[in-house]
PDB file of N, CA and C in Angstrom:
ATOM      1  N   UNK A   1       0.823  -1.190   0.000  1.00  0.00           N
ATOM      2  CA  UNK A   1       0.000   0.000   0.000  1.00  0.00           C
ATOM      3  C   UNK A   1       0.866   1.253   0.000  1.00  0.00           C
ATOM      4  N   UNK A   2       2.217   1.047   0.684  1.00  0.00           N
ATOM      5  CA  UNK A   2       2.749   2.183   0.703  1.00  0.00           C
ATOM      6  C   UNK A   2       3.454   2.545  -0.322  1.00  0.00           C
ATOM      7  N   UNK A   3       3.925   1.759  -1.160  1.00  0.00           N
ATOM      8  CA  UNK A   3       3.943   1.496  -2.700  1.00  0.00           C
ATOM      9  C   UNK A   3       3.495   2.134  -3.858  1.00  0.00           C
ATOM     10  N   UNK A   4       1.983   2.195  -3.361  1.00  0.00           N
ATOM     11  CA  UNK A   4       0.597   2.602  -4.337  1.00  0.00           C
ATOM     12  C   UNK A   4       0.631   4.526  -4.472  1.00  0.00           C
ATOM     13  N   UNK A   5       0.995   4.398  -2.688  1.00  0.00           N
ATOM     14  CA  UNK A   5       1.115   6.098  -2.177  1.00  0.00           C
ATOM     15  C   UNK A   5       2.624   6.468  -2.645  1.00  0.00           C
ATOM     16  N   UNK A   6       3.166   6.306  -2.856  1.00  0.00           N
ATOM     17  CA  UNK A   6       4.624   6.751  -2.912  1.00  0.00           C
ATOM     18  C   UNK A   6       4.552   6.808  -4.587  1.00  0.00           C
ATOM     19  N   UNK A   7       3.851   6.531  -5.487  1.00  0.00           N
ATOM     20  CA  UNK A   7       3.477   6.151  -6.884  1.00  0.00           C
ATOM     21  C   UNK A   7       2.674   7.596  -7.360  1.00  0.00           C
ATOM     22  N   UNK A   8       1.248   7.340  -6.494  1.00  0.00           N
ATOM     23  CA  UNK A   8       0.662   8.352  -6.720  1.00  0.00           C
ATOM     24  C   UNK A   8       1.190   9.283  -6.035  1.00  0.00           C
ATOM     25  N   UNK A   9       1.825  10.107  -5.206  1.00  0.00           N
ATOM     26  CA  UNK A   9       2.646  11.023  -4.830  1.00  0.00           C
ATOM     27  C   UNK A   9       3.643  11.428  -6.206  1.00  0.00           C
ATOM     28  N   UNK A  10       4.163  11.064  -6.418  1.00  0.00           N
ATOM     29  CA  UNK A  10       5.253  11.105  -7.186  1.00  0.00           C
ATOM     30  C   UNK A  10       4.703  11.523  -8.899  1.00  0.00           C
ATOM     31  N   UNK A  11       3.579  11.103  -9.319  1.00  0.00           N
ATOM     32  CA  UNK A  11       2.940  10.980 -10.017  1.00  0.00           C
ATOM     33  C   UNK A  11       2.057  12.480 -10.081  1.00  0.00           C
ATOM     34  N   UNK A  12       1.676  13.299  -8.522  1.00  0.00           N
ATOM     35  CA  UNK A  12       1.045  14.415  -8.601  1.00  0.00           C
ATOM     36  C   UNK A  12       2.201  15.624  -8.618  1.00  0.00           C
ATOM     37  N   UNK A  13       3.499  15.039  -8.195  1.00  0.00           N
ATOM     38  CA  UNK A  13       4.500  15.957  -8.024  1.00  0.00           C
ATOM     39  C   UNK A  13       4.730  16.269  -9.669  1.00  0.00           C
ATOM     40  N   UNK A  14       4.866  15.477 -10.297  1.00  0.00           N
ATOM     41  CA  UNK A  14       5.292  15.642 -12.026  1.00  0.00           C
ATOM     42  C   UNK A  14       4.302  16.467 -13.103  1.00  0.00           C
ATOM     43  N   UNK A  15       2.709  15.498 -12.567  1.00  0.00           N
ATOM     44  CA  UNK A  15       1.978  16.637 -13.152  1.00  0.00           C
ATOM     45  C   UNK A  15       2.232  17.857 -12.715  1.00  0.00           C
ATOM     46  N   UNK A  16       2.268  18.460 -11.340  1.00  0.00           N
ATOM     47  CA  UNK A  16       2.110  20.183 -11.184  1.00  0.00           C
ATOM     48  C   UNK A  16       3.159  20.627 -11.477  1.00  0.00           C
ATOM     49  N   UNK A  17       4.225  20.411 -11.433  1.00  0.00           N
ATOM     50  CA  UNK A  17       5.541  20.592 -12.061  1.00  0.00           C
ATOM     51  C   UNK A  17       5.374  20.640 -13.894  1.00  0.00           C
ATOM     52  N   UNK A  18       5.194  20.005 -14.420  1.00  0.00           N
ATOM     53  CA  UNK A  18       4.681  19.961 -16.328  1.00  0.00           C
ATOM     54  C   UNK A  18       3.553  21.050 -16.321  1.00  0.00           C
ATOM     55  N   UNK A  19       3.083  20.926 -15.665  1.00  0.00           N
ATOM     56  CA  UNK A  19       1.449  21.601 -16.242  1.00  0.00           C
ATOM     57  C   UNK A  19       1.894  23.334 -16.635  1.00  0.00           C
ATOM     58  N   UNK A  20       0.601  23.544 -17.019  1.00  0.00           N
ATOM     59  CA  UNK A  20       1.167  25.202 -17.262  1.00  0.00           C
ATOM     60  C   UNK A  20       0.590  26.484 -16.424  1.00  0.00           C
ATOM     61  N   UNK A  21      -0.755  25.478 -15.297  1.00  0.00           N
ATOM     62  CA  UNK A  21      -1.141  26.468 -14.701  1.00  0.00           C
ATOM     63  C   UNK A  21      -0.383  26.053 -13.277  1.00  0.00           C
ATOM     64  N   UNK A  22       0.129  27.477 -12.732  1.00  0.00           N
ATOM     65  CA  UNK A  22       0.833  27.210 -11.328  1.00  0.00           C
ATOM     66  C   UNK A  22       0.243  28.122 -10.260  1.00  0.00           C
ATOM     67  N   UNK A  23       0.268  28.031  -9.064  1.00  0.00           N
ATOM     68  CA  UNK A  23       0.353  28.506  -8.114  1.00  0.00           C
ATOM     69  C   UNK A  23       0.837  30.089  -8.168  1.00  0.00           C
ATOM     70  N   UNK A  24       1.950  30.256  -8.896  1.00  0.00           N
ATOM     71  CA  UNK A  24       2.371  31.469  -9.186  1.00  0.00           C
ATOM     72  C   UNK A  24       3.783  31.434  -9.821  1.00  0.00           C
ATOM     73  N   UNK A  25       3.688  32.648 -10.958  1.00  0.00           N
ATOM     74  CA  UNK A  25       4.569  32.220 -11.865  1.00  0.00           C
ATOM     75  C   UNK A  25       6.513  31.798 -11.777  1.00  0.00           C
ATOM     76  N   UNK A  26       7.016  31.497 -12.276  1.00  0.00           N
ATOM     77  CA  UNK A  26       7.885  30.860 -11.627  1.00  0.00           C
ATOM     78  C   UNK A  26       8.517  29.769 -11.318  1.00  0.00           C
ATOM     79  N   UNK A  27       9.894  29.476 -11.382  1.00  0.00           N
ATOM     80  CA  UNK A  27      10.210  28.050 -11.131  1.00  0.00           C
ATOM     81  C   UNK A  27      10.204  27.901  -9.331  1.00  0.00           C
ATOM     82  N   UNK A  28       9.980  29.081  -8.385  1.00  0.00           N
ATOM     83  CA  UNK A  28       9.891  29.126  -6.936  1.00  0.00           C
ATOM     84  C   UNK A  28       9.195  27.782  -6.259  1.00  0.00           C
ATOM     85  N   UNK A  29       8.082  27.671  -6.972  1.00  0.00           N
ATOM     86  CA  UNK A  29       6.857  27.551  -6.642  1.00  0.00           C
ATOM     87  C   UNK A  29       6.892  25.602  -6.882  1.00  0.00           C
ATOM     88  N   UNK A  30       7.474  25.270  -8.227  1.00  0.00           N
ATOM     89  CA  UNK A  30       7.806  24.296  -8.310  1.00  0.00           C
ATOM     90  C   UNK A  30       8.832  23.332  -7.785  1.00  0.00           C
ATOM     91  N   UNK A  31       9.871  24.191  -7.102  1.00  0.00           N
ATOM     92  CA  UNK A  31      10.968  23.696  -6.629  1.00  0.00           C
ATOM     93  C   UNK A  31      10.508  23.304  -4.685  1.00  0.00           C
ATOM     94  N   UNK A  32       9.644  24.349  -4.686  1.00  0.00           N
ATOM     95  CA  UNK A  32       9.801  23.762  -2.865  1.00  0.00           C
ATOM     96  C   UNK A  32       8.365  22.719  -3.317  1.00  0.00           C
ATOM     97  N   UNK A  33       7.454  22.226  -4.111  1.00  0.00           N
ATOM     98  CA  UNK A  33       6.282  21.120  -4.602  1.00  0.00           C
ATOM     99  C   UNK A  33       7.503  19.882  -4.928  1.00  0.00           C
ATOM    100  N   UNK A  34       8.609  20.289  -5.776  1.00  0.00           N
ATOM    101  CA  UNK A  34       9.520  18.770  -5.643  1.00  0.00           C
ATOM    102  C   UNK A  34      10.337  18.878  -4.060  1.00  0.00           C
ATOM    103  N   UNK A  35      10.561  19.802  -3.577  1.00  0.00           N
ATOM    104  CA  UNK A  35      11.142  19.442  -2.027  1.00  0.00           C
ATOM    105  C   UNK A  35      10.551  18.640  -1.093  1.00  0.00           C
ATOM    106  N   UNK A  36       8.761  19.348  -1.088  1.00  0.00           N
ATOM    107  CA  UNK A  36       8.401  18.468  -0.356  1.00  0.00           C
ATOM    108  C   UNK A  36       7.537  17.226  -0.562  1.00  0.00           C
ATOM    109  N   UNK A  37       7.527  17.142  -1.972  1.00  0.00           N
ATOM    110  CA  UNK A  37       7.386  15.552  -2.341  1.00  0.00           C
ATOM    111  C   UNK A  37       8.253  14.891  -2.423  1.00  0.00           C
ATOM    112  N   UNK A  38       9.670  15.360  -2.239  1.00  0.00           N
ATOM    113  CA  UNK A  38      10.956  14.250  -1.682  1.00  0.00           C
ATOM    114  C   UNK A  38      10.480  14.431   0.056  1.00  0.00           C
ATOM    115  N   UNK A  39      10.496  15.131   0.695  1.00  0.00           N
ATOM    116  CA  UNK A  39      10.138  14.786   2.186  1.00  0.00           C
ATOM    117  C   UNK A  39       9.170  13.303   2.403  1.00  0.00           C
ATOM    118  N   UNK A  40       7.881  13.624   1.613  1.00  0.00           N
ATOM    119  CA  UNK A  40       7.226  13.026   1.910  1.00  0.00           C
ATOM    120  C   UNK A  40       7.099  11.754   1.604  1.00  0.00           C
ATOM    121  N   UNK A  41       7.859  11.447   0.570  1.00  0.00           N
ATOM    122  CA  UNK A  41       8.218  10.117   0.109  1.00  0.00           C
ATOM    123  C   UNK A  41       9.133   9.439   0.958  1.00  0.00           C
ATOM    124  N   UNK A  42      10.193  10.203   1.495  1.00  0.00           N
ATOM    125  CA  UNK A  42      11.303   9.244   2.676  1.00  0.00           C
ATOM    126  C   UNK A  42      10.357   9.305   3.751  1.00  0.00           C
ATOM    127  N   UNK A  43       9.296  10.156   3.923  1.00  0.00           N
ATOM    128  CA  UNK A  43       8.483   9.857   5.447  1.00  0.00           C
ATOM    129  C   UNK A  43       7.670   8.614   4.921  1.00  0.00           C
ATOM    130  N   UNK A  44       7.252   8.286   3.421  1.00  0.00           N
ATOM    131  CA  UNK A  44       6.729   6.799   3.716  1.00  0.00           C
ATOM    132  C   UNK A  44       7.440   5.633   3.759  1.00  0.00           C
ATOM    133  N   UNK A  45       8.766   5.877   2.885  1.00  0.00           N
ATOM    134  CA  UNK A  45       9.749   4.923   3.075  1.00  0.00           C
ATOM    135  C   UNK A  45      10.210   4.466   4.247  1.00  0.00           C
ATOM    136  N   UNK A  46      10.223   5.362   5.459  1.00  0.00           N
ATOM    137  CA  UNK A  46      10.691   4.558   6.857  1.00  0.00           C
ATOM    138  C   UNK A  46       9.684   4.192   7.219  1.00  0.00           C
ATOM    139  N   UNK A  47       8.213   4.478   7.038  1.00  0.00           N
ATOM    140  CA  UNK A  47       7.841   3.670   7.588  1.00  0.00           C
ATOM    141  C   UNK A  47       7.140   2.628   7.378  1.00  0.00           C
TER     142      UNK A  47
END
């Protein structure tokens, strides 16, 4: 299961990152969305 989440995580990080509508313009905005979808992926990996 944690597998499935670490998939789809990773999977929403790429779309908002590609897409063309953002949060606000800028690579800012995209860089801390891949920071903390690397956080959150080693927080499912330990456990």
């Amino acid at each position: 299961m944690k597998d499935l989440y670490k998939i789809l995580l990773i999977g929403l990080i790429v779309m908002y990152v590609v897409s063309p509508v953002d949060a606000c313009p800028g690579p800012i905005d995209d860089i801390i969305v891949m920071l903390l979808g690397t956080v959150a992926s080693r927080k499912l990996s330990e456990t």
